[in-house]
Structures are given as C-alpha cells and as structure tokens.
XYZ file of C-alpha atoms in Angstrom:
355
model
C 0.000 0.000 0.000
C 2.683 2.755 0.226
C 3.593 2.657 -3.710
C 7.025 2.871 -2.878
C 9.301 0.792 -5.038
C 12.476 2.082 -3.395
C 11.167 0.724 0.069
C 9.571 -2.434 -1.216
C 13.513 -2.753 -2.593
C 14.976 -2.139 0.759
C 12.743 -4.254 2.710
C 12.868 -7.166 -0.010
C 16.952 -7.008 0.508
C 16.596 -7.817 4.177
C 14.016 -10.486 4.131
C 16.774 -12.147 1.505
C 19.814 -11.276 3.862
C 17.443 -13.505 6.772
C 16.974 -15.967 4.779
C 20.626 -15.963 3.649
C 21.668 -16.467 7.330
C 19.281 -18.793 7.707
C 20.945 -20.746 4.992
C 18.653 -20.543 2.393
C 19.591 -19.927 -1.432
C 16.126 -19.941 -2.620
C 12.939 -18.050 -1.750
C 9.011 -19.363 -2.398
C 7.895 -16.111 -2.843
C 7.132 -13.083 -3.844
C 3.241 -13.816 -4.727
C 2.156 -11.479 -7.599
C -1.730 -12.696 -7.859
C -4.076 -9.772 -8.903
C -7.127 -9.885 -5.570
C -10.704 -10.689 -7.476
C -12.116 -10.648 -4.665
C -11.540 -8.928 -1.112
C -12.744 -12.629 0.158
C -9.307 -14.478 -1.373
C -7.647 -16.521 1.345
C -4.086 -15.391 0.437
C -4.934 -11.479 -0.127
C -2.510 -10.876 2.493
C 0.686 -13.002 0.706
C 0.301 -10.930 -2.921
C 1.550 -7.641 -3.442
C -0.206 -7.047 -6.631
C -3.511 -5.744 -4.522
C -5.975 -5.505 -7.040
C -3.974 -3.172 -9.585
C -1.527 -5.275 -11.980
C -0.190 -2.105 -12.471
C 1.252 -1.624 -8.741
C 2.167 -5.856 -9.150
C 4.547 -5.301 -12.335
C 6.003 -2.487 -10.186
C 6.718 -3.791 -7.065
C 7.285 -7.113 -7.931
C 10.158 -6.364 -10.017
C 11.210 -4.495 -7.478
C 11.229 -6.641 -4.849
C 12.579 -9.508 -7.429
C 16.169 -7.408 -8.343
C 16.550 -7.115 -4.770
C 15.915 -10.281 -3.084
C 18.278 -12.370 -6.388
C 20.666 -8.678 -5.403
C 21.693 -11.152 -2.195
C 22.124 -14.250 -4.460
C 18.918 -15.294 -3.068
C 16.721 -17.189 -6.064
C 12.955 -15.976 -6.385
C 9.912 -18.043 -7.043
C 7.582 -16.164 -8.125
C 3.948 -17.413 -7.803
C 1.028 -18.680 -8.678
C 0.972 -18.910 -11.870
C -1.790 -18.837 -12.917
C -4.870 -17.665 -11.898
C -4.758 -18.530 -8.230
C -7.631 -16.306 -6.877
C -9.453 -17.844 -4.772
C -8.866 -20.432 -2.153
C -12.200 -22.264 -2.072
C -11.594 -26.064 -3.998
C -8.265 -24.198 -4.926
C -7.360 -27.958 -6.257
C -10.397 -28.739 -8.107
C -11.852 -25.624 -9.655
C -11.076 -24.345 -13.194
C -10.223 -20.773 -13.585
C -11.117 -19.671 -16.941
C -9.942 -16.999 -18.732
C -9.575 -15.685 -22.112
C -6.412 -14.143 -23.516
C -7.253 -10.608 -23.308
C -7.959 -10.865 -19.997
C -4.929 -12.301 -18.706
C -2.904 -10.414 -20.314
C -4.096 -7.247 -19.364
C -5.277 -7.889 -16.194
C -3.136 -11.066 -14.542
C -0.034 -11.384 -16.351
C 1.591 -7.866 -16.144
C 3.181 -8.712 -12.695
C 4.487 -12.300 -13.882
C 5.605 -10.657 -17.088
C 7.572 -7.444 -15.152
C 9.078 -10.334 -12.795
C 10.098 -12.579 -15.140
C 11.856 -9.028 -17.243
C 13.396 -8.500 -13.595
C 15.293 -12.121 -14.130
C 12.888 -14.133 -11.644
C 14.388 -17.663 -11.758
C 11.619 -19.438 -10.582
C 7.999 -20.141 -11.217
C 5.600 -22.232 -9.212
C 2.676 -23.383 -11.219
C -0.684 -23.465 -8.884
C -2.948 -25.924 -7.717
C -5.871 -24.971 -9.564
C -7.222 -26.065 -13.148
C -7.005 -23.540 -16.288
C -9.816 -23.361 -18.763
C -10.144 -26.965 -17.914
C -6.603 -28.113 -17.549
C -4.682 -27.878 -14.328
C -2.381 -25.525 -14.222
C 1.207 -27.691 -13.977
C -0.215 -30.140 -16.625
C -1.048 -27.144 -19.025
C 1.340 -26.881 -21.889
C -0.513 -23.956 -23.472
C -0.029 -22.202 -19.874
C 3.264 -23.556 -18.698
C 5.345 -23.569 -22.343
C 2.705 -21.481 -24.600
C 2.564 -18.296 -22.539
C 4.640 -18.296 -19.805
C 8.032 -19.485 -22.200
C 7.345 -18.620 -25.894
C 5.464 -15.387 -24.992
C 6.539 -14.217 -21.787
C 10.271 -15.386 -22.130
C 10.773 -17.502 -19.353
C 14.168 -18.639 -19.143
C 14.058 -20.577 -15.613
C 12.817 -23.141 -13.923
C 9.033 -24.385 -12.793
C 8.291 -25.381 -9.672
C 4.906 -27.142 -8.477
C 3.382 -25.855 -5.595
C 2.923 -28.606 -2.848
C 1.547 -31.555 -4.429
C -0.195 -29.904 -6.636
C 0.652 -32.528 -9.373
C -1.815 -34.240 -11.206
C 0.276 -36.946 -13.268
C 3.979 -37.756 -15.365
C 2.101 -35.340 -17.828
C 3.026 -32.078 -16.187
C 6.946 -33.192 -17.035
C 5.935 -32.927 -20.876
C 3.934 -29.784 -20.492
C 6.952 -27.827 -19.085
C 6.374 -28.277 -15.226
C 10.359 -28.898 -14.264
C 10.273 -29.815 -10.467
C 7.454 -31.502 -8.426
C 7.403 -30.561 -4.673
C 7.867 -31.495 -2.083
C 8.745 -35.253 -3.363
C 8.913 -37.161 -6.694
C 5.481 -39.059 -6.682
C 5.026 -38.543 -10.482
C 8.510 -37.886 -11.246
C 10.050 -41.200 -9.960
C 12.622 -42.322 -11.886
C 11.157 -45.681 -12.777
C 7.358 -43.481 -14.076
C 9.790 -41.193 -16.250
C 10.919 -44.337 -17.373
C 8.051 -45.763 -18.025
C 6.625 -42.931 -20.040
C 9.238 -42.202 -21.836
C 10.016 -38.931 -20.258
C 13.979 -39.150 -19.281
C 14.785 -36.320 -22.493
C 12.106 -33.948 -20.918
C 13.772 -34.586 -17.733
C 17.115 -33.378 -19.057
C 16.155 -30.147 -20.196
C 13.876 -29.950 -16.978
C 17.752 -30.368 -15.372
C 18.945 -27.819 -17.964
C 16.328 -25.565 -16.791
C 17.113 -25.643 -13.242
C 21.315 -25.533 -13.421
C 21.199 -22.416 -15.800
C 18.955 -20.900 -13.091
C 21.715 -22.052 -10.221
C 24.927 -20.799 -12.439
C 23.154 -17.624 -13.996
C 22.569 -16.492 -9.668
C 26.158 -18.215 -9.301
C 24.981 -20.372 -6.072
C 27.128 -23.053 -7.042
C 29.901 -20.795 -5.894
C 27.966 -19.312 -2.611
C 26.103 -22.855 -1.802
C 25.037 -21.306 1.612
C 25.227 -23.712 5.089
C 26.166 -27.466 4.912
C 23.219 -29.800 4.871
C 21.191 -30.160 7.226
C 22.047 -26.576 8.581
C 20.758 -27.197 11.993
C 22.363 -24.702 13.501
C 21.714 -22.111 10.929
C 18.232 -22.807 10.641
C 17.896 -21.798 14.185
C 19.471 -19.132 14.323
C 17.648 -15.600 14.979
C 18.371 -13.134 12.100
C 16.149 -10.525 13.596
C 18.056 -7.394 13.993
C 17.026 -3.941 15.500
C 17.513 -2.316 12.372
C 15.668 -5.040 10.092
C 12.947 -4.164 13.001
C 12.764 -0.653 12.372
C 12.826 -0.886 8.787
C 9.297 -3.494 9.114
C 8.340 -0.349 11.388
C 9.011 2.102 8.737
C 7.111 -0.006 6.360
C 4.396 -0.711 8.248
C 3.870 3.053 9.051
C 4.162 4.179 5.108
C 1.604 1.739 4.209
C -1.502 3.297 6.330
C -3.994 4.653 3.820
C -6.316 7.296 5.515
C -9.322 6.723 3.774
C -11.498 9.864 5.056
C -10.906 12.725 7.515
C -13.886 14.762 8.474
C -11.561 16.763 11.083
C -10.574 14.441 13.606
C -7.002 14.235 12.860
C -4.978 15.347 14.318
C -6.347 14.992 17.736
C -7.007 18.011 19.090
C -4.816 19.418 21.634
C -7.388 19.829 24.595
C -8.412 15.958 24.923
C -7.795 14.281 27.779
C -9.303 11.488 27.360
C -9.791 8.565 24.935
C -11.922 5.556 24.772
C -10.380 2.625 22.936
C -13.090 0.249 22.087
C -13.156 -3.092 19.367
C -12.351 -6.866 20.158
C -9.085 -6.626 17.890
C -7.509 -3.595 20.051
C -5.944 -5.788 22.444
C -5.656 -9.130 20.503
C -1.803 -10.510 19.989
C -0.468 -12.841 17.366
C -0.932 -16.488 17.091
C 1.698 -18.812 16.333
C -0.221 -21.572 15.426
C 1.164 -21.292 11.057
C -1.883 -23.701 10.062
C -4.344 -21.556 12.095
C -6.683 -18.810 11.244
C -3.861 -16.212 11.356
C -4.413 -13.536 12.921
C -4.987 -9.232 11.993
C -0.678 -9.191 11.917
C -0.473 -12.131 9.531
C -3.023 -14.647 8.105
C -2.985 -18.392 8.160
C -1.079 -20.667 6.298
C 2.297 -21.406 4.817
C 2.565 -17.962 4.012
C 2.293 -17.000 8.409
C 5.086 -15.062 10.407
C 4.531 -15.637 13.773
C 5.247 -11.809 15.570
C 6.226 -12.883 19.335
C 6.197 -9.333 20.549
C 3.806 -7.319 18.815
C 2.496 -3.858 20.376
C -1.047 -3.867 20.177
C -3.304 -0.651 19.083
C -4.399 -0.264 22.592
C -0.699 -0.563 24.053
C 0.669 1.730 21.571
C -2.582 4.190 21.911
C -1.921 3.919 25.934
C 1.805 4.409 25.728
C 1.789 8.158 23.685
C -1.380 8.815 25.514
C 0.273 8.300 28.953
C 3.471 10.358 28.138
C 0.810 13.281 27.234
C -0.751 13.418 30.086
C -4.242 11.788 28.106
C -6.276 8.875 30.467
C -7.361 5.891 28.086
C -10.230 3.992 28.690
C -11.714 0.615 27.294
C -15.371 0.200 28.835
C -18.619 1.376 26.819
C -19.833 2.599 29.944
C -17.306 5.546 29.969
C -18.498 6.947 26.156
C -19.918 9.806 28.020
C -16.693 10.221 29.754
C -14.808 10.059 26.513
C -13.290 13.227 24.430
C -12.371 10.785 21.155
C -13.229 7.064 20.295
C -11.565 5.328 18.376
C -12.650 1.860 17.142
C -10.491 -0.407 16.477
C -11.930 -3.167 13.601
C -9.678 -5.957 12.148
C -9.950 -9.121 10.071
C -7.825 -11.497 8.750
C -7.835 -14.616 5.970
C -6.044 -18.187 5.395
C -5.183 -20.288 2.865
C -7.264 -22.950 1.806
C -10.408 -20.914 2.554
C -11.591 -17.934 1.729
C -13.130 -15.148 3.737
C -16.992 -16.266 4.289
C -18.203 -12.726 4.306
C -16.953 -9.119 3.925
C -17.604 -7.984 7.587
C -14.408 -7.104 10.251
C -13.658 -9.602 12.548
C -15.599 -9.836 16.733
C -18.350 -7.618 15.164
C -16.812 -3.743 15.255
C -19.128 -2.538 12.435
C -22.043 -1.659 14.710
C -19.255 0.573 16.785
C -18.386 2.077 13.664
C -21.452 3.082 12.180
C-alpha cells in the first residue's frame, strides 16, 4: 500500500539477507496474484492488490533485490490462483485478453526482472490444471513471456507424469510422479534433461554453485535468529508508510485539549498467534505464508503508551463513552489459505461501533 518501489527494494533485501543467514539460497515467494475478490484466502501473501499495475512495479522491485543477495525468487502462482475455495479442483477460466491485461503484467515485469523461478498453482485452467497445461506452462509463460528458468509445483499440486511434458520442471515437495522408474516408463527421461537444464542455468546464472550457503542439514543455521534492531525498524518504517487514511472529516490530528480517549473493538488488544496452520491472525493470516510476531504492540498498548506520556487517560469500557473526548474503534480481520473469507464484515463484530 505505500507505492514505494524504493522501500519495497529495501525491505525485499533484508528479508533475503534472513533468509541468507538462515541458509537458504532460494525463496518461495514473492506472490504477484491480482485480488478478485476482497474474500481471497491469500490477499494478504500478494503484493499485486488488485492493480496489476502496482504488481509489475513492485514485484520487479522486490525480485532485483531479493536475487541482489544471491537469493533465487519463485515467483507465484501462476496462474490464476484467486481464490482459495476447492483451490485444487476448480477451473479458472480466462480468455487471452484478460490475462494479459489484467493477470499477467506482474508475472511478465518479474520474469523481465530475471525471476528464476515459477511455481505453477494448484488450480485447473480453462479446464486443464495448471502444472499439466502446456498452453499455460510452455505457450505463454516461455514462448510469450520469455521464461528462461525453472518451474516449480506448488505442494503436491501434481496431477500426473504429464506435467513433465507440459513444461512443469520440479514436483514438490517429493517425486510421486517424477520417480525415476514413471519417467521411465513414459518415456520422459529427455524432458527430464532439459527440466535439469532448466534448473542448473537458473543455479549458475545467480552463481549459487559458488555461494552454496550452510552445509546440509544446517541445523544450527536454521535456528538461528536473524532478527536485527535495524531489520525491526525498517518493518516499522514499512508498516507506518503503508496506512492509507481513507477519510478525515476533522478528527485528525487529535485536538490538543483531549484528555481522554476511549479505545473500544475486540481486535484492540488481541496478539499474534503462532499456530502457522491456524486462522492467522490481523498481523499475519494463516497458512504457509504465516510469520509468527512474538512481541507485537497492540493498538491499545501503543494508543496507551503516547497517551500516557501526554498526560491523556485511556479507557476501554462502553460505559465511559460519556466520559470520553475521542473514540476510536479499532476493527480488524484477517484470511487463510485454503479458505476464503466467508463474508466481507471485520472480525468480533466492530461494524455496529463504527457506524
């Protein structure tokens, strides 16, 4: 939300210099889905918003820093990852005008950027899922779009050997279809060699052969804390630069006479969860894509700490409104993947308070 390619840069470089300690060489990330919906599960994980504008932007920012650290991208999902609900089953279908002006600029500014990775998604394209669709995986995202790396599947996504022939290079997490003895079978060992090609070029064009990272099984790395007080402040400074103040009817900035302040909304005091596979939480939604914060400063804590040092008494019960110079309601929701959003409303009911 701040528009800010230079910060989206700086931040990008040190989420790539923590992974980097953390022995990594290779990132799942950064998504670049265009939101259909305000109900999609994984909103939260794409930076595209709903403008593929603002996606091609950003994500080739964030792409020519994080490979900056010799960190490798994957940029995902292509394609047409929306929604959440039957995310394995339903067909997304699109025609070509479509996608290209509306989902592929991000992919296409990425891939321009020198992304070295794509993960093909879980759901089907006009009819065809999306690993096992040559017109997809080799038509577009290759011959049109100029792909010179490496796809990945996304987490089991595969449907069958076929997705080998249709350009899909490596199946995650483990080689159920592509065994050596079902490439065998079905005659698919050439495909797999240029499926190899694919992903060395990617390896020697970052040069990670020559900065491999930790030693297998980089325990010790791997639990390490990369955290550092300035990586923190930069998240601050992020965090801060994306608040979008939607309307202003002369309430801000508080006046100087107030003395006091009622805080009310279930989310004002609410921490983080660090349960990945939960329902998230209004920091971070569910799923593989969760950061667990462990010591997050909640909107009443940080309200209570300036208000203190001014000399302003906060209150939380709704039996002190008439007490109360300025309210301010605090409404939050959050989102998962797997499942979408069931309905547009904030989270522990604020919208009465609001209106």
């Amino acid at each position: 939300a701040s528009w800010d390619e230079a910060l989206v840069s700086v931040v990008a470089q040190a989420i790539a210099q923590e992974f980097k300690g953390k022995g990594a060489n290779m990132m799942l990330g950064p998504g670049l889905n265009v939101h259909r919906s305000p109900l999609g599960g994984r909103n939260f994980e794409y930076i595209s918003g709903e403008d593929p504008y603002l996606g091609a932007r950003l994500g080739a920012s964030y792409v020519k820093a994080v490979q900056g650290e010799r960190v490798m991208v994957t940029i995902k999902h292509w394609a047409f990852n929306e929604q959440e609900l039957d995310r394995s089953s339903t067909s997304s279908d699109v025609d070509e005008r479509t996608a290209f002006e509306l989902y592929y600029p991000p992919f296409e500014a990425a891939i321009k950027a020198g992304a070295a990775a794509v993960m093909c998604s879980y759901n089907f394209v006009n009819g065809t899922q999306a690993c096992s669709n040559s017109a997809l995986v080799t038509g577009v995202l290759r011959d049109k779009l100029g792909f010179p790396g490496f796809v990945m599947s996304d987490w089991s996504a595969l449907k069958g050997v076929g997705a080998l022939s249709a350009g899909t290079d490596m199946e995650q997490p483990d080689p159920d279809w592509f065994a050596p003895a079902l490439l065998t079978q079905n005659n698919a060992l050439f495909r797999a060699r240029i499926a190899a090609q694919h992903i060395l070029a990617a390896i020697y064009h970052l040069r990670l052969d020559e900065f491999p990272g930790c030693t297998l099984p980089c325990a010790a790395s791997r639990q390490s804390n990369q955290r550092t007080p300035a990586h923190v402040h930069l998240a601050e400074e992020a965090a801060a630069k994306g608040i979008v103040l939607l309307q202003n009817n002369g309430v801000l900035p508080l006046r100087a006479n107030v003395k006091t302040i009622l805080v009310l909304g279930g989310d004002s005091d609410v921490g983080d969860t660090l349960n990945t596979w939960g329902l998230g939480s209004p920091y971070s939604g569910g799923g593989s894509g969760h950061v667990p914060a462990l010591d997050v400063v909640t909107p009443l804590e940080g309200i209570r700490l300036l208000a203190t040092s001014r000399g302003i008494e906060v209150l939380t019960a709704r039996s002190d409104l008439d007490r109360a110079d300025i309210v301010i309601v605090v409404g939050a929701t959050t989102s998962r993947e797997a499942q979408d959003r069931a309905s547009f409303g904030l989270d522990h009911d604020p919208d009465g308070l609001i209106a």
